[in-house]
Amino acid sequence: MKDLKKKTDADLAKLIQEKREELRVFRFGEAGSRSRNVRAGRNARRVIAQALTELKLRTLAGEEKTA
């Protein structure tokens, strides 16, 4: 999370997009076979959630400043 706080909004959006693509490839690319790295899906979902949380906190902080 400390690394995510240092990134800009554009960087976070790019990271989310990359991780969502990674998760899609993980799900559908390994559909018929057993995956060696079964935690890859969980880790991708975790990073996506952390980045989305950081973006939401930033938007909420911005709204509080204007209000």
PDB file of C-alpha atoms in Angstrom:
ATOM      1  CA  MET A   1       0.000   0.000   0.000  1.00  0.00           C
ATOM      2  CA  LYS A   2       2.888   2.395   0.643  1.00  0.00           C
ATOM      3  CA  ASP A   3       3.971   2.054  -2.967  1.00  0.00           C
ATOM      4  CA  LEU A   4       0.450   2.765  -4.170  1.00  0.00           C
ATOM      5  CA  LYS A   5       0.247   6.002  -2.198  1.00  0.00           C
ATOM      6  CA  LYS A   6       3.288   7.326  -4.047  1.00  0.00           C
ATOM      7  CA  LYS A   7       1.796   6.685  -7.495  1.00  0.00           C
ATOM      8  CA  THR A   8      -0.280   9.158  -9.473  1.00  0.00           C
ATOM      9  CA  ASP A   9      -3.898   8.564 -10.432  1.00  0.00           C
ATOM     10  CA  ALA A  10      -2.880   7.751 -14.000  1.00  0.00           C
ATOM     11  CA  ASP A  11      -0.331   5.216 -12.795  1.00  0.00           C
ATOM     12  CA  LEU A  12      -2.937   3.566 -10.578  1.00  0.00           C
ATOM     13  CA  ALA A  13      -5.412   3.352 -13.455  1.00  0.00           C
ATOM     14  CA  LYS A  14      -2.728   1.775 -15.648  1.00  0.00           C
ATOM     15  CA  LEU A  15      -1.836  -0.710 -12.897  1.00  0.00           C
ATOM     16  CA  ILE A  16      -5.493  -1.697 -12.495  1.00  0.00           C
ATOM     17  CA  GLN A  17      -5.841  -2.239 -16.221  1.00  0.00           C
ATOM     18  CA  GLU A  18      -2.675  -4.380 -16.355  1.00  0.00           C
ATOM     19  CA  LYS A  19      -3.702  -6.511 -13.381  1.00  0.00           C
ATOM     20  CA  ARG A  20      -7.203  -7.043 -14.776  1.00  0.00           C
ATOM     21  CA  GLU A  21      -5.668  -8.272 -18.028  1.00  0.00           C
ATOM     22  CA  GLU A  22      -3.297 -10.516 -16.064  1.00  0.00           C
ATOM     23  CA  LEU A  23      -6.251 -11.945 -14.146  1.00  0.00           C
ATOM     24  CA  ARG A  24      -8.198 -12.534 -17.371  1.00  0.00           C
ATOM     25  CA  VAL A  25      -5.258 -14.400 -18.911  1.00  0.00           C
ATOM     26  CA  PHE A  26      -4.843 -16.411 -15.717  1.00  0.00           C
ATOM     27  CA  ARG A  27      -8.499 -17.440 -15.681  1.00  0.00           C
ATOM     28  CA  PHE A  28      -8.969 -18.288 -19.343  1.00  0.00           C
ATOM     29  CA  GLY A  29      -5.455 -19.271 -20.335  1.00  0.00           C
ATOM     30  CA  GLU A  30      -5.303 -21.988 -17.751  1.00  0.00           C
ATOM     31  CA  ALA A  31      -8.896 -23.125 -18.163  1.00  0.00           C
ATOM     32  CA  GLY A  32      -8.183 -26.729 -19.104  1.00  0.00           C
ATOM     33  CA  SER A  33      -4.914 -27.324 -17.334  1.00  0.00           C
ATOM     34  CA  ARG A  34      -3.728 -27.139 -13.791  1.00  0.00           C
ATOM     35  CA  SER A  35      -1.873 -23.985 -12.926  1.00  0.00           C
ATOM     36  CA  ARG A  36       1.439 -24.181 -11.157  1.00  0.00           C
ATOM     37  CA  ASN A  37       1.024 -20.794  -9.505  1.00  0.00           C
ATOM     38  CA  VAL A  38      -2.454 -20.937  -8.010  1.00  0.00           C
ATOM     39  CA  ARG A  39      -1.871 -17.779  -5.972  1.00  0.00           C
ATOM     40  CA  ALA A  40      -1.400 -15.581  -9.047  1.00  0.00           C
ATOM     41  CA  GLY A  41      -5.156 -14.978  -9.310  1.00  0.00           C
ATOM     42  CA  ARG A  42      -5.466 -14.103  -5.650  1.00  0.00           C
ATOM     43  CA  ASN A  43      -2.496 -11.740  -5.780  1.00  0.00           C
ATOM     44  CA  ALA A  44      -3.824  -9.980  -8.877  1.00  0.00           C
ATOM     45  CA  ARG A  45      -7.233  -9.489  -7.250  1.00  0.00           C
ATOM     46  CA  ARG A  46      -5.551  -8.151  -4.106  1.00  0.00           C
ATOM     47  CA  VAL A  47      -3.508  -5.563  -6.016  1.00  0.00           C
ATOM     48  CA  ILE A  48      -6.601  -4.481  -7.971  1.00  0.00           C
ATOM     49  CA  ALA A  49      -8.566  -4.020  -4.744  1.00  0.00           C
ATOM     50  CA  GLN A  50      -5.766  -2.050  -3.088  1.00  0.00           C
ATOM     51  CA  ALA A  51      -5.393   0.266  -6.078  1.00  0.00           C
ATOM     52  CA  LEU A  52      -9.157   0.840  -6.310  1.00  0.00           C
ATOM     53  CA  THR A  53      -9.271   1.581  -2.582  1.00  0.00           C
ATOM     54  CA  GLU A  54      -6.482   4.139  -2.900  1.00  0.00           C
ATOM     55  CA  LEU A  55      -8.260   5.857  -5.806  1.00  0.00           C
ATOM     56  CA  LYS A  56     -11.526   5.964  -3.830  1.00  0.00           C
ATOM     57  CA  LEU A  57      -9.780   7.462  -0.799  1.00  0.00           C
ATOM     58  CA  ARG A  58      -8.257  10.150  -2.979  1.00  0.00           C
ATOM     59  CA  THR A  59     -11.607  11.082  -4.496  1.00  0.00           C
ATOM     60  CA  LEU A  60     -13.238  11.206  -1.072  1.00  0.00           C
ATOM     61  CA  ALA A  61     -10.425  13.396   0.259  1.00  0.00           C
ATOM     62  CA  GLY A  62     -10.860  15.712  -2.717  1.00  0.00           C
ATOM     63  CA  GLU A  63     -14.598  16.010  -2.078  1.00  0.00           C
ATOM     64  CA  GLU A  64     -14.019  16.876   1.577  1.00  0.00           C
ATOM     65  CA  LYS A  65     -11.674  19.702   0.612  1.00  0.00           C
ATOM     66  CA  THR A  66     -14.229  21.253  -1.740  1.00  0.00           C
ATOM     67  CA  ALA A  67     -17.108  20.899   0.722  1.00  0.00           C
TER      68      ALA A  67
END
